[in-house]
Each structure stands twice: as structure tokens, then as C-alpha cells.
Amino acid sequence: MAARVANCPNCGGRVEFKAGSSLLSVCTYCGSCVARVGDDITQLEILGKVAPLASVASPLYLGLSGKYQRKGFTLVGRLQLDYGLGPWNEWYASFDDGRWGWIAEAQGKVYVLFGRELTGLPPYSHWRVGTSFQIGGKRFSVTERRKARFVSAEGELPFAVAPSTEFKYCDIEGEDGSFGTLDFGSGEVLDQVFVGVESEYAALFAKSDLRETTAEAPSAVGLNCPNCGSAVALRAPDEAQRVTCPSCSSLLDCVQGSTLNLLQAAKRAGPDPAIPLGAKGSYKGKKWEVYGYMVRSVVVDSIEYSWDEYLLRGNDRSWRWLTCSSGHFSWVDPVGAGAVRGGYEPILAGRKFKLFQSASARVKSLRGEFYWKVAVGDVASAEDFVSPPLVLSKETTSEEQTWSVGTYLTPAEVTAIFASEKKLRLPSPTGVAPNQPNPHDKTRSSVLKLAGILTAALVLVSFGVKARSHALDIYAATHILEKGGKPDANVVVTEPFQIEKTSNLEIQVSSDVSNSWFFVGGALISEDTGTVREFSVDVGYYHGYSGGESWSEGSTSDSVYLGGVEPGKYVMRLDPQWDSVGYNLSGAQGLQLATQYQIRAVSDVFLWSHAFTFGALLWIFPILIVALYSTFEKRRWAESDFAGGEE
């Protein structure tokens, strides 16, 4: 890359403009911001001097070369911005094909951004966090809306502005994981749009070229509390923005890991964490250490509910949260806003979540060190959406919106993560957590699936058995009833009939009753063996009008079934009885006492009742499991601000 060289107007030192797109170069000798006037470098002006670069841990440095999408680039400048909660780096990259872009770093992540031509977007005052809009057919959401100050720089920059200039910007995220920035400069009108993607250092640069930034054993910096004078050790001095004094619990502001300023003197110490600060563990193939601990709370119906949040730092310099509420733990990972679709029932990675609760979350107490400028009393609007074992959380302030997803962990799983901590005493879970897995879920799914398969098999078998059932009429007769005769005048012994194979036998009885009843006691007698099987059939039919409406109950016919009747010759002995008065109360109409009855015997009859009975028995256990599952879900959603969560 051919450099254009000039002399600093302030000190005469060598100033280079390596990239053709560079408009400003920071003098390495005096720190002056030297801007070129026009297209050449014969006219230069000084816009001011930059402050010393803040110590921000990064494996990148000026002159580092890399590749993106097979195109080579070189880092020719670094810009440090700060919106009041800590500085961050943005690296100006000059590509071999003449393009230029930004390599931005934030909390262990790296982004590659390029300028886009975009017109018609509203001014800065219009935008709010959560606002959605389209770029090239893709949906983007605003995740951050802030004003940042130009703090420092080195090398070259593609714009010519004075140090301490304030920039207005909105960070945006897209559905496909894309990331971008709406840059409004120092005014209201949109100046530039940068869009790109999240990447990894290893994908952009050769590992051997990166600067070593091992986080396994960071060097601690020892300072003293300005409130009580006690020693305060910073385990991550290059990233810590806030730290609490271990002696007086005062909240202290960290200035580049070398100075502590008193922010809040604690009235009283907060609760002791169940997992001590400095505790080390392993999870998801990474090593983690507890750096911070905070207690947060919400107020619902004048009742305060609090929970614990542990800040963990990974050996790759990433940050995660471990939350604990009523003894229930969740491992919390950040999620890009663009990856979340929908509103009331958002969808993440094809999984639908249901709104569980919404409230204002407040920071109650702090311990340890934190990578952002947190303070007791900080408030954010928080919404939780559940799809056990996951909880999707959205936190919104006037300047920022963040999404995260928590995975439920049992105390035993947390103990396993911190296995080296021998005296770990975790609280026992109480109640049901929003994202706690239903212990009956897997059983319910497998049992319902098995019950469905067995029910389908039962139906198929039933139709098969029904198809093979012959339902043979082996006897039928009508008997006239004699009234006023001897007691046994109506006793009948039927003609013999033959049953060909072992099967059931249906005995059907019907009578001409109306608002009266008829009964027959009978016996099936084997002429071959002399065995007797008794049976009885009772019929009654009643009907009339009441209150202007008709009613009826009973029937003029009924059946009884005898099972396992062996082959052979049989007769039936029938002893009928009937109503001699009838039902003639108000509303009853059409009295008819029995005058005759019909009897019919049918062999080998298929009974759906057997299939229904077996099916009912089959579903007892699944219904019990479903009831247990539903009871658990009712307990879960009883804690929700919103109804309709139970499925």
C-alpha cells in the first residue's frame, strides 16, 4: 500500500496517508489530528489533539493484515469512542480492492461493516430502541440509540473531525445476524449507514498475527478504596468499569484500571452470594470465573420479588450471566435482536415463546467488578418469554435494548459447573420457575404417542374382529301374555336351537310397553351337559309432556350378553313379569301395559363396548400423566402476569 507522506504542521513529524479514503491522520509524535484539505496533502490543518488511548484489551493493532471474503485488508486506523459507560475500539480497514470499512469490537465480539447508500430515513430524533425498518428487503431493529464522544485515535481515519466531537448513532441488528450502524454525525440528518456481520478473529486474521490477550490468568491490579482505604483488586483492569470495595461495599468508578473514584457509599452491605466471587468453573467447553454479583428486583402488586445475577468471564474474554431466583438457576447467553421475530409471542431459531411477565427491574445491590458503568438503582423495563427450558428476556432503556436467552439449570448442574468449589451451598428450589422443564413433559409425549398407536391398533383389531363376527340368528319368537291366569301360565320353554362354535350369545327382548315396564327372567340350558346359565332383561319406556316440552326415557327393548357359550344344543326357559298399573301421573301420555314380547337369540355378536372398555383402560395412565402435566403448568402460570400460557 503506497503511502502519501507529509509533515505535521504542529511538530514537523512524519504523517502518512496510506489509504486513499483517509481524510485524517494522527501524528505519532505530538498526537495532533492532521486533516487534509482537498484531494491532496499539500494543504493540511490541525483539528486538535487526541487524548492518550484508553487501555482496551484487543488482539488487534495498527498494520495488522487480514482477509474477509478472500479480499485482503490492512488496519490503518483506530478510533476510540465513549458514550459515558466505557470506551470501545473501531478499526479503520483499507481493502486491497480500494474499498474501506470498519472492524468493530465489543465485549469479545468482532464485526465487519461497510458503507451502504441509503436515503429517505428519518432524522435522529425520530428513532427509538426497538424501531424496525427495512434495508434491502431485510428487517432491522434498533438496539441502541446513543451519543458517543470522539475520545482518541491513532493512525488514519476516513473523516476529518475534531477530538471530543459528539456523534449521534443508532446500532441496528437484522434477522439474519447482520449488524449495522446509522451514523448521524453531530447533527440530526443521517450521514452514513454501515451494515455488516458478526465474525471471529480467527476468521479474519491468522492466529499467529494476533496479539496475545490471554484471559486465563489476568494480572490483578491492586488499588485502594477512596472511602475506607482498604485494598481493592481488579482482576480485569483493562475492562472493569465499576467495582465494589470488599470492605465497605462502596461502589467505585474505574479509570483505565489505575484510579478509583467513589460513586456510592453503601448504607449497608448487600447479601452474600451463594457462589463466591472468584469461583471458577467449566461449562460448554469453556472456563469461567465469577467476577460480579448483583441483586435485582421487581415490584408486582406492592410486593417485591428479588433474584440474584452472577457475572462470569470466560477464558475467551466473553461475558455471561448465571441467574438464580427462588433456588432456580439459568445460564444466560446474549442474543442478537435481529434473531428474534415477532412481538407478543416472539420466535427464536424457529421456537415460539410465550410472554410470562413484564415489569421494571431495579438493581438493589452490587459486589465485584463489572464491564459497564452499573449503579445501584439502575432501572430497565424487563420482559420474559418462556419456552421451557428456555427463557427469552428483553431489557429496554431509553438508549438500549438487549435480548438474552436463559437455559434452566438445576442446583446439581450448577454444583457440577463449580466442582472445584468444595463448600458451595446453593439454595433449594421452591415453587416452579418460569422456564423450569415440566417433569412430566417427556413422559406425557411418549405415553400419548404410545397410547395413540395402541388406540389405532385397537380400532384396527376391532374392525377385524367385527368383520369375522357372523351375528347368526339362532332363535326368534313372539309370545302373547296371558293375564289373570296361573302364576306360571306365561312360563315358556323354547324349542331347541343349535350353537355351532364357542362364542357369545346376545338375547334381545322387546315389548309393546308405554309408560310401563316389562321383565323376563330366563335361563339358558344345555341339553348336552345340563348346565344352566341364568339371565334377566328389564325394559321400560316412559314419555309425556312437562312445562310445554316433551320428554322420554327408557326403551321398549334391551339385550343381555352371555359370554363363552360352548357349542351344542340349547333351550331357554323364560319367566315374564310386567307392570299391571302403569305410570299415569300428570304429564304422562299413552299408557300401554305389556300384552306380548319378542325374544331373539343371536350368536357370535361383536361388542363395541368391549373395545370402548379396553380403550378407556388404555387411556387411564395417559390421562393421569396429562393431569399431572397440567397441574405443574398451572403452578407455573399462576406466577405469570399473563393468562393463556398453559397448553
XYZ file of C-alpha atoms in Angstrom:
647
model
C 0.000 0.000 0.000
C 1.720 3.185 -1.194
C 1.642 5.913 1.428
C 1.427 9.638 0.851
C 3.713 11.386 3.307
C 3.583 14.898 4.702
C 4.890 16.774 7.712
C 2.808 17.588 10.766
C 2.025 21.338 10.789
C 2.452 21.306 14.572
C 5.718 19.463 15.180
C 7.078 18.674 11.729
C 6.891 14.951 12.340
C 6.173 12.441 9.603
C 2.447 11.995 8.860
C 1.230 9.271 6.487
C -1.978 8.867 4.495
C -1.784 5.242 3.393
C -5.391 4.780 2.306
C -6.836 6.907 -0.444
C -10.057 7.258 1.568
C -8.248 8.696 4.614
C -9.057 12.306 5.490
C -7.315 12.497 8.862
C -4.073 11.151 10.288
C -2.944 11.263 13.913
C 0.630 12.404 14.342
C 2.548 9.750 16.240
C 4.862 12.392 17.727
C 2.557 15.056 19.118
C -0.921 13.476 18.901
C -2.292 16.182 16.630
C -5.231 15.343 14.369
C -3.914 16.372 10.956
C -6.634 16.717 8.305
C -6.001 17.156 4.634
C -7.765 19.958 2.767
C -8.921 18.885 -0.678
C -7.793 15.797 -2.534
C -4.051 16.127 -1.978
C -1.892 16.512 1.079
C -0.263 19.803 0.213
C -2.756 21.634 2.402
C -3.105 20.361 5.953
C -4.841 21.672 9.048
C -4.779 20.662 12.695
C -8.173 19.875 14.246
C -6.863 19.368 17.765
C -5.021 16.799 19.831
C -6.275 13.394 20.875
C -6.170 12.121 24.438
C -3.997 9.106 25.215
C -5.588 5.853 24.086
C -7.584 4.097 26.787
C -6.435 0.622 27.729
C -8.976 -1.583 25.971
C -7.935 -5.217 25.638
C -7.689 -6.200 21.987
C -5.635 -8.634 19.900
C -5.668 -6.096 17.038
C -3.128 -3.408 16.247
C -2.216 -0.923 13.511
C -0.704 -2.507 10.432
C -2.310 -5.899 11.054
C -3.409 -7.546 7.804
C -6.259 -9.966 7.329
C -8.769 -11.331 4.849
C -12.522 -11.078 4.549
C -14.368 -12.949 1.813
C -10.963 -13.630 0.172
C -10.184 -9.912 -0.010
C -7.088 -8.660 1.802
C -7.183 -5.641 4.088
C -4.948 -3.747 6.499
C -5.868 -1.940 9.717
C -4.707 1.637 9.112
C -6.511 3.435 11.928
C -8.146 3.031 15.316
C -10.964 5.165 16.665
C -11.937 5.156 20.336
C -15.446 6.281 21.221
C -17.125 6.575 24.609
C -20.781 7.245 25.450
C -20.041 7.592 29.157
C -20.108 3.920 30.088
C -16.650 2.973 28.843
C -14.645 3.302 25.601
C -14.522 0.836 22.739
C -12.394 0.345 19.632
C -13.373 0.651 16.000
C -10.664 -0.187 13.471
C -10.469 1.524 10.101
C -9.679 -1.135 7.459
C -8.326 -0.381 3.987
C -9.001 -3.191 1.496
C -6.738 -4.184 -1.367
C -9.566 -3.662 -3.874
C -9.931 0.007 -2.925
C -12.844 -0.363 -0.517
C -12.741 0.637 3.115
C -14.744 -0.479 6.121
C -14.754 -0.856 9.876
C -13.706 -3.727 12.138
C -15.604 -3.045 15.367
C -15.029 -4.760 18.717
C -17.474 -5.098 21.603
C -17.402 -7.480 24.585
C -15.329 -10.129 22.869
C -17.242 -9.883 19.590
C -15.935 -8.535 16.288
C -17.968 -7.047 13.426
C -17.112 -6.244 9.799
C -19.019 -3.224 8.440
C -19.193 -1.492 5.065
C -20.921 1.696 3.968
C -24.298 1.457 2.220
C -26.093 4.008 0.072
C -29.441 4.627 1.737
C -31.766 7.608 1.517
C -35.146 8.568 2.872
C -34.550 7.590 6.504
C -35.868 9.992 9.175
C -33.694 12.202 11.425
C -32.080 11.079 14.665
C -34.899 12.423 16.854
C -37.342 10.023 15.179
C -35.554 6.848 16.202
C -36.222 4.792 19.335
C -34.830 1.497 20.557
C -36.996 -1.295 19.188
C -37.906 0.609 15.997
C -37.989 -1.737 12.985
C -37.372 -0.877 9.342
C -36.171 -2.400 6.060
C -32.798 -2.293 4.325
C -32.654 -4.124 1.015
C -35.652 -6.275 1.911
C -34.211 -7.266 5.304
C -35.809 -6.288 8.581
C -33.598 -4.458 11.074
C -34.318 -3.362 14.639
C -32.693 -0.539 16.573
C -30.901 -1.980 19.604
C -29.034 1.096 20.760
C -29.557 4.847 20.391
C -26.845 6.987 21.908
C -24.458 9.901 21.617
C -20.773 8.974 21.717
C -17.725 11.215 22.036
C -14.597 11.013 19.892
C -12.108 10.235 22.696
C -8.912 9.200 20.974
C -7.442 7.713 17.830
C -4.266 6.515 16.170
C -3.281 6.090 12.555
C -5.737 7.286 9.926
C -9.475 7.923 9.792
C -11.893 8.301 6.843
C -13.363 11.536 8.219
C -11.990 14.838 9.411
C -13.483 15.839 12.749
C -12.025 17.369 15.881
C -11.367 15.334 19.024
C -14.207 15.419 21.587
C -16.747 15.768 18.768
C -20.053 14.137 19.706
C -21.537 11.587 17.302
C -25.180 10.525 17.244
C -25.794 6.952 16.194
C -28.161 4.005 16.263
C -26.922 0.419 16.291
C -29.153 -1.974 14.372
C -29.438 -5.755 14.051
C -31.020 -7.825 11.284
C -32.898 -11.115 11.177
C -30.016 -12.997 9.571
C -27.498 -11.966 12.220
C -26.393 -8.877 10.320
C -25.334 -5.796 12.234
C -25.140 -2.134 11.369
C -24.921 1.473 12.447
C -26.888 4.551 11.434
C -24.365 7.391 11.731
C -25.898 10.862 12.105
C -22.607 12.644 12.752
C -23.048 15.603 15.073
C -26.385 16.659 13.567
C -29.877 15.270 13.024
C -29.691 14.162 9.386
C -28.444 10.682 8.567
C -24.842 10.920 7.401
C -23.826 7.322 6.675
C -25.142 3.775 7.005
C -22.821 0.881 7.760
C -24.033 -2.715 7.517
C -22.138 -5.950 8.050
C -21.975 -9.168 10.006
C -20.558 -10.579 13.209
C -17.372 -12.557 12.641
C -14.494 -14.063 14.631
C -10.894 -13.014 14.999
C -9.749 -16.405 13.714
C -11.852 -15.990 10.565
C -10.314 -12.605 9.748
C -6.716 -12.905 10.881
C -4.000 -15.523 11.159
C -3.790 -16.645 14.759
C -0.030 -16.140 14.784
C -0.503 -12.476 13.804
C -2.894 -11.627 16.632
C -1.597 -10.002 19.783
C -1.692 -12.282 22.806
C -4.568 -11.384 25.159
C -4.784 -14.427 27.392
C -7.614 -14.164 29.852
C -6.917 -17.407 31.721
C -4.945 -15.648 34.449
C -5.319 -11.881 34.075
C -2.935 -9.765 36.029
C -4.709 -8.253 39.003
C -4.151 -4.602 39.821
C -4.129 -3.562 43.456
C -5.727 -0.212 44.336
C -7.205 1.359 47.440
C -10.793 2.318 48.182
C -11.146 6.130 48.348
C -13.859 5.709 51.003
C -12.245 3.396 53.574
C -8.693 2.875 52.303
C -8.999 -0.901 52.022
C -7.277 -2.769 49.227
C -9.312 -3.335 46.064
C -8.019 -5.829 43.499
C -9.095 -5.565 39.856
C -8.974 -8.936 38.122
C -9.804 -7.400 34.728
C -8.257 -3.913 34.935
C -8.415 -3.482 31.165
C -12.198 -3.978 31.109
C -13.553 -3.114 34.564
C -15.766 -0.003 34.645
C -17.289 -0.477 38.096
C -16.059 -2.306 41.196
C -17.241 -2.561 44.783
C -15.000 -2.334 47.823
C -14.861 -5.718 49.586
C -14.670 -3.957 52.971
C -17.205 -1.111 52.924
C -19.228 -2.191 49.833
C -18.893 1.282 48.265
C -19.411 1.429 44.507
C -16.292 2.728 42.768
C -15.661 4.019 39.271
C -12.606 2.564 37.498
C -10.493 4.855 35.332
C -8.388 2.785 32.924
C -7.651 0.245 35.656
C -5.438 2.700 37.555
C -7.708 5.048 39.509
C -10.790 4.510 41.660
C -13.390 7.208 42.302
C -16.146 6.964 44.879
C -19.626 6.858 43.331
C -21.930 5.449 46.006
C -21.102 4.811 49.643
C -23.091 1.760 50.676
C -25.557 2.296 53.522
C -25.314 -1.406 54.268
C -23.701 -4.398 52.652
C -25.814 -6.482 50.317
C -26.395 -10.213 50.821
C -23.514 -12.650 50.473
C -23.503 -14.546 47.171
C -24.100 -18.294 47.313
C -21.367 -18.645 44.684
C -18.353 -16.655 45.925
C -16.614 -14.047 43.803
C -13.594 -15.602 42.140
C -15.200 -19.041 41.951
C -14.009 -20.910 38.864
C -15.852 -23.486 36.822
C -16.280 -25.102 33.418
C -19.342 -25.083 31.182
C -19.919 -25.595 27.470
C -16.258 -26.377 26.912
C -15.031 -23.076 28.382
C -13.583 -21.997 31.699
C -15.438 -19.340 33.649
C -14.825 -17.181 36.696
C -17.324 -15.241 38.796
C -16.430 -11.532 38.540
C -19.571 -9.823 39.742
C -22.743 -10.389 41.717
C -25.864 -8.251 41.749
C -29.302 -8.472 43.289
C -32.182 -7.146 41.201
C -35.873 -6.883 41.982
C -39.288 -6.057 40.601
C -42.399 -4.859 42.401
C -45.703 -6.517 41.494
C -48.913 -5.620 43.339
C -46.845 -3.835 46.016
C -44.803 -6.997 46.645
C -41.074 -7.008 45.910
C -39.545 -10.064 44.245
C -35.757 -10.278 44.029
C -33.268 -12.563 42.332
C -29.504 -12.966 42.017
C -27.345 -12.470 38.938
C -23.741 -13.662 38.721
C -21.447 -12.117 36.090
C -18.978 -14.643 34.675
C -15.959 -14.030 32.457
C -14.820 -16.734 30.061
C -11.313 -17.710 29.066
C -12.102 -16.198 25.645
C -12.942 -12.820 27.270
C -16.662 -13.303 26.725
C -19.187 -12.470 29.447
C -22.183 -14.498 30.574
C -24.762 -14.411 33.352
C -25.890 -17.069 35.796
C -29.193 -16.097 37.419
C -30.862 -17.567 40.477
C -34.467 -16.990 41.528
C -36.037 -18.978 44.385
C -33.283 -21.569 44.036
C -33.811 -21.996 40.278
C -30.789 -21.255 38.062
C -30.466 -20.222 34.405
C -27.365 -19.865 32.243
C -27.857 -16.693 30.197
C -26.354 -16.107 26.740
C -26.720 -12.893 24.700
C -28.959 -12.983 21.624
C -28.961 -10.596 18.699
C -32.163 -8.590 18.420
C -32.313 -9.396 14.729
C -32.527 -13.105 15.522
C -35.833 -12.550 17.343
C -39.003 -12.282 15.255
C -42.486 -11.345 16.400
C -43.741 -9.356 19.353
C -46.196 -10.799 21.877
C -45.077 -14.347 21.033
C -41.526 -13.922 19.713
C -39.782 -16.658 17.751
C -36.108 -17.508 18.154
C -34.499 -20.140 15.911
C -37.947 -21.455 14.962
C -39.054 -21.781 18.590
C -42.073 -19.832 19.823
C -42.008 -18.175 23.245
C -44.941 -17.002 25.363
C -44.971 -13.775 27.336
C -44.673 -14.633 31.027
C -44.053 -11.398 32.871
C -43.303 -7.732 32.357
C -42.015 -5.301 34.963
C -39.379 -2.694 35.770
C -36.239 -4.382 37.085
C -34.108 -2.405 39.555
C -30.544 -3.027 40.757
C -30.639 -3.451 44.569
C -27.025 -4.284 45.414
C -23.665 -4.923 43.757
C -20.487 -6.834 44.531
C -17.365 -7.422 42.497
C -16.416 -5.790 39.218
C -18.419 -5.095 36.097
C -17.555 -4.278 32.495
C -20.091 -1.437 32.225
C -20.945 1.542 34.411
C -23.661 -0.041 36.510
C -25.064 1.567 39.660
C -27.477 0.688 42.438
C -30.896 1.993 41.440
C -30.477 1.423 37.698
C -33.854 0.533 36.188
C -34.755 -1.227 32.947
C -38.053 -2.393 31.515
C -37.856 -6.197 31.501
C -39.988 -8.762 29.686
C -39.616 -12.531 29.970
C -40.919 -15.004 27.390
C -40.816 -18.721 28.137
C -40.472 -21.950 26.233
C -39.050 -24.368 28.834
C -36.233 -24.992 29.428
C -35.535 -21.599 27.822
C -36.487 -18.090 28.857
C -36.085 -15.270 26.340
C -35.554 -11.921 28.047
C -35.747 -8.394 26.672
C -34.477 -5.406 28.635
C -35.111 -1.903 27.393
C -33.951 1.536 28.463
C -34.293 4.821 26.627
C -30.917 4.186 24.963
C -30.544 0.444 24.592
C -32.428 -2.797 24.066
C -30.815 -6.157 24.725
C -32.006 -9.726 24.282
C -30.752 -12.823 26.049
C -31.788 -16.447 26.364
C -31.522 -18.396 29.606
C -31.282 -22.172 29.881
C -32.641 -23.780 33.053
C -30.103 -25.451 35.342
C -30.705 -27.468 38.480
C -28.616 -26.804 41.602
C -26.882 -30.128 40.917
C -25.852 -28.908 37.451
C -24.558 -25.634 38.893
C -22.628 -27.568 41.530
C -21.077 -29.626 38.731
C -20.010 -26.436 36.910
C -18.206 -25.216 40.026
C -16.964 -28.644 41.069
C -13.735 -27.166 42.446
C -15.698 -25.130 44.998
C -15.939 -27.641 47.835
C -18.030 -25.520 50.221
C -20.673 -24.425 47.743
C -24.082 -24.239 49.421
C -26.777 -23.420 46.909
C -30.370 -22.581 47.884
C -33.000 -25.273 47.416
C -35.575 -24.610 44.686
C -39.039 -23.525 45.784
C -42.113 -23.267 43.595
C -41.959 -23.557 39.819
C -39.601 -21.412 37.728
C -40.880 -19.752 34.533
C -38.546 -21.859 32.377
C -38.360 -24.961 34.557
C -38.865 -28.093 32.440
C -42.109 -29.878 33.213
C -41.015 -33.215 34.770
C -43.975 -34.921 33.092
C -43.335 -33.488 29.616
C -41.245 -36.331 28.187
C -43.443 -38.961 29.835
C -46.546 -37.230 28.521
C -45.201 -37.111 24.982
C -44.091 -40.750 24.928
C -47.196 -42.043 26.717
C -49.569 -40.104 24.455
C -47.691 -41.344 21.407
C -47.834 -44.945 22.634
C -51.496 -44.597 23.623
C -52.286 -43.196 20.186
C -50.525 -46.113 18.493
C -52.277 -48.668 20.715
C -55.638 -46.966 20.176
C -55.160 -47.089 16.417
C -54.190 -50.760 16.724
C -57.248 -51.386 18.895
C -59.514 -49.821 16.272
C -57.950 -51.916 13.503
C -58.219 -55.099 15.559
C -61.809 -54.264 16.490
C -62.810 -53.823 12.861
C -61.015 -57.065 12.048
C -62.856 -58.950 14.783
C -66.133 -57.342 13.732
C -65.561 -58.467 10.152
C -65.089 -62.058 11.352
C -68.146 -61.971 13.632
C -71.133 -63.688 11.948
C -74.017 -62.468 14.175
C -76.131 -65.594 13.435
C -79.837 -65.573 14.316
C -80.409 -68.903 16.062
C -83.790 -68.261 17.693
C -86.656 -65.743 17.385
C -90.234 -65.845 18.642
C -93.167 -63.702 19.813
C -95.021 -64.679 22.971
C -98.520 -63.444 23.892
C -99.029 -62.699 27.563
C -101.993 -64.235 29.366
C -103.418 -62.059 32.125
C -105.194 -63.343 35.195
C -104.108 -66.967 34.780
C -101.951 -69.195 36.921
C -98.626 -67.768 38.148
C -96.703 -69.954 35.725
C -99.112 -69.594 32.830
C -96.662 -67.447 30.873
C -93.543 -69.518 31.585
C -92.113 -70.663 28.259
C -89.526 -73.290 27.344
C -88.347 -72.620 23.819
C -87.698 -75.017 21.025
C -84.121 -76.379 20.972
C -81.580 -74.441 18.915
C -78.004 -75.189 17.887
C -74.855 -73.164 18.607
C -72.050 -74.139 16.227
C -68.937 -72.660 17.889
C -67.814 -71.140 21.144
C -68.925 -67.529 21.119
C -71.018 -65.026 22.950
C -74.797 -65.016 22.792
C -76.978 -61.912 22.641
C -80.523 -62.298 23.969
C -82.755 -59.443 22.763
C -86.128 -58.702 24.397
C -88.711 -56.138 23.269
C -92.288 -55.422 24.368
C -95.144 -53.100 23.436
C -94.975 -51.165 26.712
C -95.733 -47.447 27.011
C -95.379 -45.717 30.366
C -94.944 -49.146 31.939
C -92.311 -51.872 32.310
C -91.702 -55.469 31.345
C -89.268 -58.013 32.832
C -88.266 -61.501 31.847
C -86.119 -63.823 33.918
C -84.541 -66.581 31.894
C -82.136 -69.467 31.833
C -80.020 -70.882 29.017
C -79.997 -74.645 29.440
C -77.611 -77.009 27.658
C -79.349 -80.207 26.595
C -75.923 -81.836 26.147
C -74.427 -81.122 29.586
C -77.348 -79.842 31.646
C -75.532 -76.637 32.579
C -77.735 -73.666 33.322
C -76.849 -70.004 32.872
C -79.401 -67.561 34.200
C -80.091 -64.117 32.792
C -82.677 -61.339 33.016
C -83.807 -58.468 30.814
C -85.779 -55.448 32.009
C -87.389 -52.929 29.628
C -89.437 -49.829 30.368
C -90.471 -46.867 28.306
C -91.926 -43.611 29.680
C -92.825 -40.379 27.911
C -95.065 -37.303 28.135
C -95.093 -33.513 28.346
C -93.917 -31.191 31.094
C -93.740 -27.421 31.016
C -94.741 -27.392 27.369
C -91.880 -29.693 26.331
C -91.899 -33.397 25.551
C -89.768 -35.868 27.460
C -88.983 -39.563 27.296
C -86.770 -42.108 28.995
C -86.052 -45.791 28.701
C -86.748 -48.064 25.728
C -89.101 -50.794 24.625
C -86.184 -53.172 24.023
C -82.955 -54.283 25.642
C -80.341 -57.016 25.443
C -78.190 -59.159 27.664
C -74.985 -60.931 26.631
C -73.714 -64.298 27.743
C -70.045 -64.895 27.020
C -68.167 -68.099 26.230
C -71.168 -70.224 25.285
C -69.891 -73.648 24.206
C -71.128 -75.398 21.019
C -74.178 -77.604 21.461
C -77.956 -77.805 21.640
C -79.759 -75.386 23.959
C -83.215 -74.303 25.111
C -84.300 -71.227 27.036
C -86.699 -71.087 29.938
C -88.488 -67.695 30.053
C -90.500 -66.352 33.013
C -92.018 -62.912 32.188
C -93.368 -60.290 34.596
C -94.894 -56.924 33.786
C -96.414 -53.755 35.158
C -100.092 -54.110 35.944
C -100.739 -50.442 36.772
C -98.506 -48.282 34.602
C -97.260 -44.763 35.038
C -100.201 -42.361 34.784
C -99.068 -39.262 36.630
C -99.571 -35.733 35.324
C -97.794 -35.248 32.020
C -97.577 -38.923 31.096
C -99.450 -39.821 27.913
C -100.276 -43.034 26.056
C -100.441 -45.737 28.747
C -99.901 -49.246 27.349
C -99.355 -52.306 29.533
C -97.401 -55.216 28.111
C -99.510 -57.654 26.012
C -96.703 -59.512 24.269
C -92.951 -59.672 23.948
C -90.441 -60.704 21.331
C -87.278 -62.628 22.092
C -84.342 -63.163 19.789
C -81.044 -65.022 20.288
C -78.027 -64.055 18.176
C -74.733 -65.972 18.303
C -71.217 -64.576 17.723
C -72.008 -60.847 18.116
C -69.269 -58.190 18.021
C -69.474 -55.818 21.004
C -68.080 -52.314 20.615
C -68.452 -51.909 24.366
C -65.553 -54.299 24.873
C -63.346 -52.173 22.635
C -64.508 -48.995 24.390
C -63.822 -50.522 27.804
C -60.356 -51.638 26.784
C -59.713 -48.230 25.237
C -60.835 -46.498 28.434
C -58.473 -48.655 30.485
C -55.742 -47.927 27.966
C -56.128 -44.166 28.493
C -56.239 -44.137 32.305
C -52.464 -43.753 32.680
C -52.078 -41.185 29.866
C -54.905 -39.106 31.343
C -53.208 -39.272 34.748
C -49.917 -38.087 33.233
C -51.707 -35.281 31.368
C -53.377 -34.251 34.631
C -50.005 -34.135 36.403
C -48.531 -32.176 33.489
C -51.422 -29.687 33.556
C -51.171 -29.277 37.324
C -47.487 -28.399 37.004
C -48.247 -25.889 34.226
C -50.991 -24.286 36.326
C -48.469 -23.821 39.133
C -46.052 -22.252 36.656
C -48.538 -19.840 35.102
C -50.043 -18.913 38.462
C -46.893 -16.783 38.867
C -47.346 -15.102 35.486
C -48.723 -11.644 34.791
C -50.455 -13.023 31.725
C -53.074 -15.743 31.277
C -53.256 -18.239 28.449
C -49.806 -19.759 28.820
C -50.860 -23.313 29.589
C -51.179 -25.666 26.653
